[in-house]
Coordinates of C-alpha atoms and ligand atoms in Angstrom, one line a residue:
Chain A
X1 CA 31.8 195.5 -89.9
X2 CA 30.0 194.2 -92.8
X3 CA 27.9 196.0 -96.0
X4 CA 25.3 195.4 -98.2
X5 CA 27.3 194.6 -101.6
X6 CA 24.7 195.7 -104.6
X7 CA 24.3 192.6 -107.2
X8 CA 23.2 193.4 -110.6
X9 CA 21.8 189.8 -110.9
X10 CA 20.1 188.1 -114.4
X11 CA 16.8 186.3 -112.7
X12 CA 14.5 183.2 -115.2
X13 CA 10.9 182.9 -114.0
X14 CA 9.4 179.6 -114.8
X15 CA 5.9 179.3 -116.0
X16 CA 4.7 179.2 -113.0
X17 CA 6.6 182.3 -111.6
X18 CA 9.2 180.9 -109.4
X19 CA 12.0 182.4 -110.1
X20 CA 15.8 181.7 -109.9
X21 CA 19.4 183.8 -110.3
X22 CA 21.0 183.0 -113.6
X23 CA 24.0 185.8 -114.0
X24 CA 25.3 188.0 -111.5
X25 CA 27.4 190.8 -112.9
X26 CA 30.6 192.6 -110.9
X27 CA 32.2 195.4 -112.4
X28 CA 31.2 195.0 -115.7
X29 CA 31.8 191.2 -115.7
X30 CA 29.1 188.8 -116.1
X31 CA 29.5 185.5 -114.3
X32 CA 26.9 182.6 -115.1
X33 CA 25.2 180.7 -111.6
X34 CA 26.2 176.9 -112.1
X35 CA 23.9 175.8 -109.4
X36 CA 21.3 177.1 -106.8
X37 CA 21.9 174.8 -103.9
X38 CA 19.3 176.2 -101.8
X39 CA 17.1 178.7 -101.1
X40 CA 14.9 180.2 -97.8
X41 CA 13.8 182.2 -96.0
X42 CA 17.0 184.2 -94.0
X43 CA 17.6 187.5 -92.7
X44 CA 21.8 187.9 -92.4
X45 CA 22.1 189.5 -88.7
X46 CA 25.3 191.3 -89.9
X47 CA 23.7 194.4 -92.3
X48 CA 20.0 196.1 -92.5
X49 CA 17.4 194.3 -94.7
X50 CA 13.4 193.3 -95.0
X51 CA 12.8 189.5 -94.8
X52 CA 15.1 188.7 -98.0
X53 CA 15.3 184.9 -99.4
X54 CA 18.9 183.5 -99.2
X55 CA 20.5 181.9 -102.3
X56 CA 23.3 179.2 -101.8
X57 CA 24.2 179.2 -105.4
X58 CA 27.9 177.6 -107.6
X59 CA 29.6 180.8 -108.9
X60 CA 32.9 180.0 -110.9
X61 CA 33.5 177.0 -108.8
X62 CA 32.4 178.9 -105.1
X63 CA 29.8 178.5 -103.3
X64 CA 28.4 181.9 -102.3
X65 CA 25.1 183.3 -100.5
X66 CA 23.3 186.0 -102.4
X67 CA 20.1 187.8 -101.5
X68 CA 16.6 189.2 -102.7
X69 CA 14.8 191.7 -100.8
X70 CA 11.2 191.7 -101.8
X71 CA 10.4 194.7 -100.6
X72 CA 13.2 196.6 -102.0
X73 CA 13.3 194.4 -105.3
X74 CA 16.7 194.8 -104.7
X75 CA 19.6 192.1 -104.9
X76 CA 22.5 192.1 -102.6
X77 CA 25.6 190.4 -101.2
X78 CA 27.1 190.4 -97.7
X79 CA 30.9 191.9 -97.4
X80 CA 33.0 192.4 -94.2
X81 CA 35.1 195.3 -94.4
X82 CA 37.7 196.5 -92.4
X83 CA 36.5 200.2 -91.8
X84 CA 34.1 200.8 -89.4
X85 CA 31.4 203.1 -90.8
X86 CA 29.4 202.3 -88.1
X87 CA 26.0 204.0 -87.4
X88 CA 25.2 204.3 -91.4
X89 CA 21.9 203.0 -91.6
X90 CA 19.7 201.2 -93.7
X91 CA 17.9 204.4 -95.1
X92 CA 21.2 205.7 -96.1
X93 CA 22.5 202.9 -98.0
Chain B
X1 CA -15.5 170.7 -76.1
X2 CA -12.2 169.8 -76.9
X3 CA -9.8 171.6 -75.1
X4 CA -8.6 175.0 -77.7
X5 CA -4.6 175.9 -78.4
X6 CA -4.3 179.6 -78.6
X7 CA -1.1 181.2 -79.1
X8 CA -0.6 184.8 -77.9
X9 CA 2.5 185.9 -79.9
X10 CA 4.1 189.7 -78.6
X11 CA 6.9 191.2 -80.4
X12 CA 9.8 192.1 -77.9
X13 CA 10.2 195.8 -78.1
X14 CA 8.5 195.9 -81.4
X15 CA 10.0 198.8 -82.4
X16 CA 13.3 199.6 -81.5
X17 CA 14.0 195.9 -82.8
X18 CA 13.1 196.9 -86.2
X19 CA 15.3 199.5 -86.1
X20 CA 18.0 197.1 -85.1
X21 CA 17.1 194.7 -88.0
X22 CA 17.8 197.4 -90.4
X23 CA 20.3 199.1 -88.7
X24 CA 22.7 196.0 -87.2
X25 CA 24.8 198.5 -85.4
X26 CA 22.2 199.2 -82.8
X27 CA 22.2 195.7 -81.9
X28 CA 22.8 194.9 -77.7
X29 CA 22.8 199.0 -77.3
X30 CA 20.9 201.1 -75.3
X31 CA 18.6 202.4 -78.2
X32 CA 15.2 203.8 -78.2
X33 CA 12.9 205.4 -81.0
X34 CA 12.2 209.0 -79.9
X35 CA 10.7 212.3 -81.7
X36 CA 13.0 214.2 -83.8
X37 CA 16.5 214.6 -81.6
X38 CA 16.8 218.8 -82.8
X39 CA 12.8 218.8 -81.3
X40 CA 13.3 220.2 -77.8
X41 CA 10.0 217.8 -76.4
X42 CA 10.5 214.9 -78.0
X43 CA 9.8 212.3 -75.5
X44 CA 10.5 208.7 -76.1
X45 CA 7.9 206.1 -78.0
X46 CA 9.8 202.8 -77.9
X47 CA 12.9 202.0 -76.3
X48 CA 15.3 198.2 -76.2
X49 CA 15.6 196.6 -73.6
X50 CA 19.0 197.4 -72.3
X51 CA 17.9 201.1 -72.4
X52 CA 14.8 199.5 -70.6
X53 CA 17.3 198.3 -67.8
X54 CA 18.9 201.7 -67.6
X55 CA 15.5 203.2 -66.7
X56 CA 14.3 204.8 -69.8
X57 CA 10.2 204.4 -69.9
X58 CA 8.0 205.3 -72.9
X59 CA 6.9 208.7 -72.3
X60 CA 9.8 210.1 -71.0
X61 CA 11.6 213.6 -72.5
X62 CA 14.7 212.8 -74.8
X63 CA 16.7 215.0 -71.9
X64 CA 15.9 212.9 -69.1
X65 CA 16.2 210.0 -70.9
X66 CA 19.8 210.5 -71.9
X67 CA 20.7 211.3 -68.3
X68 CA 19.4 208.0 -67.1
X69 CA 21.0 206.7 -70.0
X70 CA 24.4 208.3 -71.3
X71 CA 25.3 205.8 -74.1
X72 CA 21.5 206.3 -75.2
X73 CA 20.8 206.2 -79.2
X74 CA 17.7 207.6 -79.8
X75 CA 16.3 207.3 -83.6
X76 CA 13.6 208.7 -85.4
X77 CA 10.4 206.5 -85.8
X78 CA 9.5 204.8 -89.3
X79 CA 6.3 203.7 -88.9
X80 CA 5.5 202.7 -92.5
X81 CA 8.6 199.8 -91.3
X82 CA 7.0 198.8 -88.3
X83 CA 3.4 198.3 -90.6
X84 CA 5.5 196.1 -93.0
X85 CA 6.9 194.0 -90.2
X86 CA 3.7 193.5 -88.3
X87 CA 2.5 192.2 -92.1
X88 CA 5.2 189.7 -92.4
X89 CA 5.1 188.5 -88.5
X90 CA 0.9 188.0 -89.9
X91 CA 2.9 185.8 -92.9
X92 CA 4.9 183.9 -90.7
X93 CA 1.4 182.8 -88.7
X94 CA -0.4 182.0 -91.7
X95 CA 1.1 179.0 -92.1
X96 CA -0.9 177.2 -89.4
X97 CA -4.1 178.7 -89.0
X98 CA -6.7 181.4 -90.7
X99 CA -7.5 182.5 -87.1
X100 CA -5.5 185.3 -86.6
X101 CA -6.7 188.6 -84.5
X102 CA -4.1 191.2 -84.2
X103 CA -4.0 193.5 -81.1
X104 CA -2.4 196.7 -82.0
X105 CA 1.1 196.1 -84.7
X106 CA 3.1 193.7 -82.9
X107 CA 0.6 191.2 -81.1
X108 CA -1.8 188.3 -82.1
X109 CA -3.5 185.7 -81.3
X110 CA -3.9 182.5 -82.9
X111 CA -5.8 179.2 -82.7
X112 CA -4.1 176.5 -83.7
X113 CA -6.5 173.6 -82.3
X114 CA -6.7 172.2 -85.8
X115 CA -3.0 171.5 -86.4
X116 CA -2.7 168.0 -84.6
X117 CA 0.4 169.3 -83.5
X118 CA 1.9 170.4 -79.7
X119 CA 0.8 174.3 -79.3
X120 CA 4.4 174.5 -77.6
X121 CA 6.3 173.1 -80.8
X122 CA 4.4 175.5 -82.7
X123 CA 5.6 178.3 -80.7
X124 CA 8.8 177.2 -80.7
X125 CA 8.8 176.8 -84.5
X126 CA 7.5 180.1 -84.8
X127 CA 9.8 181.5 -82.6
X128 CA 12.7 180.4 -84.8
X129 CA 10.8 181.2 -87.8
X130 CA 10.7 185.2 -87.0
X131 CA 14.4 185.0 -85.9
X132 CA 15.1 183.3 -88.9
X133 CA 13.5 185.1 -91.7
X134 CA 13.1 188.5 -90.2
X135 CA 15.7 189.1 -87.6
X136 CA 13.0 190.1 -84.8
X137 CA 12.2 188.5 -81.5
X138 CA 8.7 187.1 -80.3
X139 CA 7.6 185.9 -77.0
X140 CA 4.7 183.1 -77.0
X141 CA 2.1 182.2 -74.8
X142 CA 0.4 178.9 -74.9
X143 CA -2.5 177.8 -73.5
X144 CA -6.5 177.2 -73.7
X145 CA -8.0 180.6 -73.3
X146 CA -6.9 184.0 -74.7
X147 CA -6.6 185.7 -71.7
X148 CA -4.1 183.0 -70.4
X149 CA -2.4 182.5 -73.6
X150 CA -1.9 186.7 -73.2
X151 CA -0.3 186.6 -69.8
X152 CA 1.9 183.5 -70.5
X153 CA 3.5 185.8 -73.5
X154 CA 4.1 188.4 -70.8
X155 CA 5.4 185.9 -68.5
X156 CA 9.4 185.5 -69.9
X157 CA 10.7 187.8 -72.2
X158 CA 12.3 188.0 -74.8
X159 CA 12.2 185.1 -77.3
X160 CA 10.7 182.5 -75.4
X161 CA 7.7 180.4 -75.1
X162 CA 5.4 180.1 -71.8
X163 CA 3.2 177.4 -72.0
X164 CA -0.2 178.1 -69.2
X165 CA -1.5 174.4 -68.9
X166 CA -5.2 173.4 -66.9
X167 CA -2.5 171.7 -64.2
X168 CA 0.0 174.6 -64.1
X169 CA -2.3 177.9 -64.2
X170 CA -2.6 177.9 -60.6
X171 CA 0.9 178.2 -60.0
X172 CA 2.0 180.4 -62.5
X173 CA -0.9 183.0 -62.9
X174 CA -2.7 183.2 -59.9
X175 CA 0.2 184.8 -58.2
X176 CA 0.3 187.9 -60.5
X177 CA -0.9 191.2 -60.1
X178 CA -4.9 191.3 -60.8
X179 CA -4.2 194.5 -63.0
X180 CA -2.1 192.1 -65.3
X181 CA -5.9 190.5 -66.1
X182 CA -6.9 191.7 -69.6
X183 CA -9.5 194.9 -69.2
X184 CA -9.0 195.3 -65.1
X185 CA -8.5 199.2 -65.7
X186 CA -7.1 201.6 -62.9
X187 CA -10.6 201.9 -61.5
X188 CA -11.4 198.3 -61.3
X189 CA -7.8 197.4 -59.9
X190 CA -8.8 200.0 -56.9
X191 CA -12.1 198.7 -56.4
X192 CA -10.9 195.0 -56.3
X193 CA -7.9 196.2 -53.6
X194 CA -10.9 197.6 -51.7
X195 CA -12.5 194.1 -50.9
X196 CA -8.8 193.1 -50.5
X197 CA -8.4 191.0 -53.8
X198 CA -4.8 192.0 -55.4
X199 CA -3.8 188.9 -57.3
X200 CA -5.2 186.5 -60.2
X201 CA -5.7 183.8 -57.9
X202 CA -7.5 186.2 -55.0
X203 CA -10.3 187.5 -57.6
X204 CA -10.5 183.9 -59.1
X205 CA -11.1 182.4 -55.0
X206 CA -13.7 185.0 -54.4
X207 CA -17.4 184.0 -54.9
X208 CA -18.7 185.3 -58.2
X209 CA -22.1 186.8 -57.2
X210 CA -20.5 189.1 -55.2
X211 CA -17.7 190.4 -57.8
X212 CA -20.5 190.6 -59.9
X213 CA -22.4 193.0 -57.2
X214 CA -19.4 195.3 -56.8
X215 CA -18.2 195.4 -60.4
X216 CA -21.4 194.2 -62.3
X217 CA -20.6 192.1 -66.0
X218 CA -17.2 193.3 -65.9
X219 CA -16.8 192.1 -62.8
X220 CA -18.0 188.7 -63.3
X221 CA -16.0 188.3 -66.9
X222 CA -12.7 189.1 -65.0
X223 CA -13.8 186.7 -62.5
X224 CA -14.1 184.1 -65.4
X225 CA -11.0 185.4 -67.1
X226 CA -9.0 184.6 -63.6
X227 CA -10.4 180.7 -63.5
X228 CA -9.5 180.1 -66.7
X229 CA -13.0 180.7 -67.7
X230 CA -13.0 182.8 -71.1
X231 CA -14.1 181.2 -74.0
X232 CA -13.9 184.2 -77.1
X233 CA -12.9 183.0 -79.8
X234 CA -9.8 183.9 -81.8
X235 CA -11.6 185.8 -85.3
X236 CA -10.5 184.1 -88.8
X237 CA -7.9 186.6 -90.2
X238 CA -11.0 187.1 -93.1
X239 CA -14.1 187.5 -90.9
X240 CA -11.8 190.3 -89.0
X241 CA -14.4 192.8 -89.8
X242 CA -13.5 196.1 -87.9
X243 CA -16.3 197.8 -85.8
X244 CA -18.8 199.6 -89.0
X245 CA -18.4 202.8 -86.1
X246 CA -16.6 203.5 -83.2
X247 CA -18.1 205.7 -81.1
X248 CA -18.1 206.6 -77.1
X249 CA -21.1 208.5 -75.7
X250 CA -22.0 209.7 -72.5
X251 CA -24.9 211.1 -69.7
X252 CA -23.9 213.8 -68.0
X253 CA -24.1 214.1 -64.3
X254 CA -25.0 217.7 -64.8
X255 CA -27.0 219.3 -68.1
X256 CA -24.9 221.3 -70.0
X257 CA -26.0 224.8 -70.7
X258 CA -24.0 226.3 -73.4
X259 CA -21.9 225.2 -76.6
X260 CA -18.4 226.1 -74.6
X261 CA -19.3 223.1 -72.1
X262 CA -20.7 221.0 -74.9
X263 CA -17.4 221.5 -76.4
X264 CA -15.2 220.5 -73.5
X265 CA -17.3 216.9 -73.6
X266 CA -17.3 216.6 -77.3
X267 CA -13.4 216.8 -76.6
X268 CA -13.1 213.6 -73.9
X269 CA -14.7 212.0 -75.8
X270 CA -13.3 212.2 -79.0
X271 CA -9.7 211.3 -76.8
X272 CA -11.2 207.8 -76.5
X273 CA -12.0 207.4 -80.3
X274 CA -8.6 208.5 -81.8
X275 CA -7.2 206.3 -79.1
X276 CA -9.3 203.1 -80.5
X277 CA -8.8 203.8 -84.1
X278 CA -5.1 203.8 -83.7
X279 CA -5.2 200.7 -81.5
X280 CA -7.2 198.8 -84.4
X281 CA -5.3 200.8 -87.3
X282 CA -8.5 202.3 -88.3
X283 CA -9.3 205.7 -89.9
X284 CA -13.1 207.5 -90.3
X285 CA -14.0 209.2 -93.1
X286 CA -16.8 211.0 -91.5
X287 CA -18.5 211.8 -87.7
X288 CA -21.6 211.9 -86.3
X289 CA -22.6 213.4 -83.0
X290 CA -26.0 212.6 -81.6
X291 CA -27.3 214.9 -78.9
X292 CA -30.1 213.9 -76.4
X293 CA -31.7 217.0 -74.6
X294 CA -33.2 217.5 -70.9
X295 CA -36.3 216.2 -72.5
X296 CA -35.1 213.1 -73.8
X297 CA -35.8 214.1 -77.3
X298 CA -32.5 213.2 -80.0
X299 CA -31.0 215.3 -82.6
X300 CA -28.5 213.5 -84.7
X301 CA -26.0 215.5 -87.1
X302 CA -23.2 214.1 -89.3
X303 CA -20.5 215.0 -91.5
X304 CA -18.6 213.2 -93.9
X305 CA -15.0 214.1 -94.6
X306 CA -13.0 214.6 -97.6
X307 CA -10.6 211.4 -96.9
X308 CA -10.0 210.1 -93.9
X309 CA -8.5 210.1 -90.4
X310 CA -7.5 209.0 -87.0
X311 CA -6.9 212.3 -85.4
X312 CA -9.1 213.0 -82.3
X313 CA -8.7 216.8 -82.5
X314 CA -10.2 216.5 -86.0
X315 CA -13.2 214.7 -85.2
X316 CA -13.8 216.9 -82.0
X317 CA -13.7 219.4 -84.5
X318 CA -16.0 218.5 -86.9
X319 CA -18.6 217.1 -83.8
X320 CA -18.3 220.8 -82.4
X321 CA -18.7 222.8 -85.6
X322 CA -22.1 220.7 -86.1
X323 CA -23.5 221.2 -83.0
X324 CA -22.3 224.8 -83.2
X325 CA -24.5 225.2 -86.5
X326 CA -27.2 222.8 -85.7
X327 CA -28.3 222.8 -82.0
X328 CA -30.9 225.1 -81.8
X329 CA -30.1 225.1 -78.2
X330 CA -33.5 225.9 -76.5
X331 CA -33.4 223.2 -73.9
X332 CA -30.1 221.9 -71.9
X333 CA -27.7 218.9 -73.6
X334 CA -28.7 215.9 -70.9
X335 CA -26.5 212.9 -73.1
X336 CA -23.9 213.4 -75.9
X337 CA -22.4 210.6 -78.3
X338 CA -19.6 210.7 -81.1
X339 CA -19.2 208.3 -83.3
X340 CA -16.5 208.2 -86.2
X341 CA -18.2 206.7 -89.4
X342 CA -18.0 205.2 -92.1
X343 CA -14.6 203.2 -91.2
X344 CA -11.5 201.7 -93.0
X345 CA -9.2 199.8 -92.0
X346 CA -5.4 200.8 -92.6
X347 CA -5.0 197.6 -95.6
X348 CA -7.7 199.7 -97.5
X349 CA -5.5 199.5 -101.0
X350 CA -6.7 203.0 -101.2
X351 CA -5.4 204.9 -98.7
X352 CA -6.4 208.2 -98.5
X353 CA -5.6 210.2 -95.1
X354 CA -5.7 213.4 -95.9
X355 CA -3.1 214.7 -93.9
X356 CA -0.6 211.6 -94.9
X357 CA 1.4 214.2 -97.0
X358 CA 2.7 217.0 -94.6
X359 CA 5.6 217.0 -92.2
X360 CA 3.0 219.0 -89.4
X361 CA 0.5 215.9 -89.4
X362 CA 3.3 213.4 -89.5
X363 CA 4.7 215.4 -86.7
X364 CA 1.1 214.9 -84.8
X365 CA 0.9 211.3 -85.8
X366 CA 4.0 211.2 -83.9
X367 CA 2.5 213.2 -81.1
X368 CA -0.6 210.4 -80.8
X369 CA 1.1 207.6 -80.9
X370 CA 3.8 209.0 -78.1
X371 CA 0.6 209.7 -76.0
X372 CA -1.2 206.7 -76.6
X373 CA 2.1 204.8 -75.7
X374 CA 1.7 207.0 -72.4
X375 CA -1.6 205.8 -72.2
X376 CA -0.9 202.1 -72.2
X377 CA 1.4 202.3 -69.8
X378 CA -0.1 204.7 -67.2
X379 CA -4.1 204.3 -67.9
X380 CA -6.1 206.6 -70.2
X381 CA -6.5 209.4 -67.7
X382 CA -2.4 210.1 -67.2
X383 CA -2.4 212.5 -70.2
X384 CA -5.2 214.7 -71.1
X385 CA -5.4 218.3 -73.1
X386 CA -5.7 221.0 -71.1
X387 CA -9.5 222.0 -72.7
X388 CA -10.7 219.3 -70.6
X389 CA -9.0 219.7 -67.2
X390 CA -12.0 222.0 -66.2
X391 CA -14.2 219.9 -67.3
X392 CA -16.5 218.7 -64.5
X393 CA -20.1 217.4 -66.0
X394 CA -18.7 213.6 -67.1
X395 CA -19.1 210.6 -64.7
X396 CA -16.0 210.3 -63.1
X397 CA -15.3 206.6 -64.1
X398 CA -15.6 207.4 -67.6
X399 CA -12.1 208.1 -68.1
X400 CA -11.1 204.8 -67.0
X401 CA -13.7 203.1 -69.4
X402 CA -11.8 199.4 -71.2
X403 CA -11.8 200.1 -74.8
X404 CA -12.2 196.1 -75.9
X405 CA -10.6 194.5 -79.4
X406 CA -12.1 192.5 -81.5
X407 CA -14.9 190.3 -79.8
X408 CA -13.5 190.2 -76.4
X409 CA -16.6 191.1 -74.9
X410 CA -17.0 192.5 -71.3
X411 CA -20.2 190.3 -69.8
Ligands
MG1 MG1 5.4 193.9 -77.8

């Protein structure tokens, strides 16, 4: 079972609005983005989201996949848990 | 003229999948999308396909679908969700061309003659673009015509492409049933079984002159359609312009004598406009009924409306209470027609349905779109409201009249 993990997440916009992750913050604790190593177009098949854009970014030496759904303006990572919760939906998240 | 590539891209069971993008735990079940579960008739709009397999149809009551199913889920439909996915799918097909014409939310065509590149590998990109980026399935047709392009989509589902060639149309169209053929309605299917045609290939073998005798311009586009004939264009995505009106009219075979069998027309007929403004995500802000009398003579009435609408019952409504107050009734009603004005489509930034707000008309949107779903499936006659059941001055064959999208032009 995975879950939507809510990011609190710093974002730079360039001149010419592109914009890009700078900090994320977990409990409290800030943690700078070394590097975005890529970024498209990706829906993850494992938890309920609109057409968000995948970020490969460097976080504290770890590579991790972050997301951005537009529609939402939300940010979010992807967990697996170990308790089902199965059936809670994307409205009640 | 060199030869066209048209896509025909259909979601795969448009909307229970979007319920299984957001809600992952649906995936590979039996799910469908059904009126509110604690509702004692809600029937079933959309269902997957396993649920398909298990026998579950669109149109079905939530009680009998769970005993052809047991392991059934049936959700509640967001339709705001399925408009935003149809949007993005329209993003996704952007990239190659400006010549996009949507059919209803989760279908379009699109010409892509002008990318230099294989129709197929554009399916196939776009294909794996949509499974990608939104988590939703499409099934492509290729080929040189619309119509074709249309039943290739049909052809293998889901999430795969079906390319309908000049050397391979023969083989794999002209075998299906002739009702697959874009506009061959219930009445035309019947007609065409009459002279013994029942496939593609039969209607397209059969000399045109005397389809065209039997079935007049209809006749003779289907004909076209089934040689690989049609030639209508795929509209720019900005030249889309909705129809100004949609209206439906009609000559009685009897006159009508009094405002109660006025009424029961006005009603038919407004069936067939709520129908075609849902189907083309339209709303009216106003109707107009135009009445012709015994003596030929035309009155015309309108009314405009306070914001705007795609309920049938509504405009029936409105078209009644003006002939009520208007028609001086001294001679008999020969021909009525009703016509929803002034028209907007749904991407309007203002949108202003006046009903958008309360649970009751959410509750009827529901309603329409579960009968219209009904309608697709079993022809525009299968479900009718009881006001019209008496109703016995209409031509017969109006009932099974093709409503047509955007240019596809009958004749
Ligand atoms: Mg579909």
């Amino acid at each position: 079972m995975y879950i939507r993990i809510p990011l609190a997440v710093g974002v730079i916009y360039s001149a010419d609005g592109v914009f890009k992750p700078k900090t994320i913050s977990v409990n409290g604790e800030k943690f700078l983005i070394d590097k975005v190593l890529y970024k498209k177009n990706y829906c993850p098949k494992s938890v309920g989201a609109i057409a968000p854009i995948e970020f490969t970014i460097m976080v504290g030496g770890e590579i991790k996949k972050i997301y951005f759904e537009k529609d939402t303006g939300k940010w979010f990572s992807v967990k697996k848990i170990l308790k089902s919760n199965e059936g809670k939906s994307y409205f009640t998240q | 003229m060199k030869e066209r590539v048209i896509l025909h891209s259909d979601a795969n069971c448009f909307y229970a999948s979007c319920e299984m993008v957001l809600n992952p735990s649906l995936r590979d079940k039996a799910v469908a999308v059904g009126g509110n579960e604690a509702e004692r008739h809600g029937i079933i709009l959309a269902k997957s396909e396993k649920a398909k397999k298990a026998g579950v149809t669109t149109g079905m009551p939530l009680w009998e679908a769970r005993e052809k199913c047991k392991d059934l889920i049936i959700v509640p439909p967001h339709f705001e969700i399925y408009s935003k996915f149809s949007k993005l799918l329209r993003k996704i097909y952007e990239r190659y061309t400006d010549y996009i014409e949507p059919f209803g939310l989760d279908e379009c065509w699109l010409d892509v003659t002008s990318c230099q590149t294989d129709g197929f590998i554009i399916a196939e990109e776009i294909r794996q673009a949509v499974k990608d980026e939104l988590g939703l399935t499409v099934s492509i047709g290729v080929s040189f015509n619309k119509v074709f392009a249309k039943l290739g989509s049909d052809l293998k589902k889901p999430d795969a492409t079906t390319v309908i060639s000049k050397d391979n149309f023969k083989e794999k169209i002209w075998p299906l049933p002739v009702s697959e053929l874009l506009f061959c309605g219930r009445q035309t299917t019947k007609t065409l079984r009459e002279c013994g045609v029942t496939t593609i290939g039969a209607l397209a073998k059969m000399p045109k002159d005397f389809i065209e005798r039997r079935l007049g311009k209809n006749g003779a586009s289907l004909w076209d359609y089934a040689n690989g004939l049609d030639s209508s264009p795929v509209i720019h995505k900005d030249h889309y312009t909705p129809p100004k009106s949609v209206g439906h009219g009609v000559t009685c075979v009897e006159n009508l004598i009094n405002n109660d069998e006025a009424s029961k027309v006005i009603v038919s007929l407004s069936l067939d406009i709520g129908y075609k403004l849902r189907k083309e995500n339209l709303y009216a802000n106003g109707v107009s009924l135009v009445v012709k009398d015994e003596n030929f003579v035309s009155y015309s009435y309108q009314k405009r409306f306070e914001g705007s609408t795609q309920d049938e019952s509504l405009l029936a409504r409105e078209a009644i209470s003006l002939l009520k107050s208007n028609y001086p009734w001294r001679f008999k009603i020969r021909a009525l027609t009703i016509t929803a004005i002034s028209i907007e489509t749904s991407d309007t930034p203002v949108q202003t349905d006046m009903f958008f707000d309360t649970e009751k008309e959410e509750k009827k949107k529901r309603l329409s779109s579960a009968v219209d779903s009904i309608k697709d499936t079993y022809g525009k006659s299968s479900i009718l409201p009881a006001t019209v059941l008496d109703e016995k001055k209409m031509p017969a064959h109006e009932a099974d009249r093709a409503t047509l999208p955007g240019n596809m032009k009958k004749g």
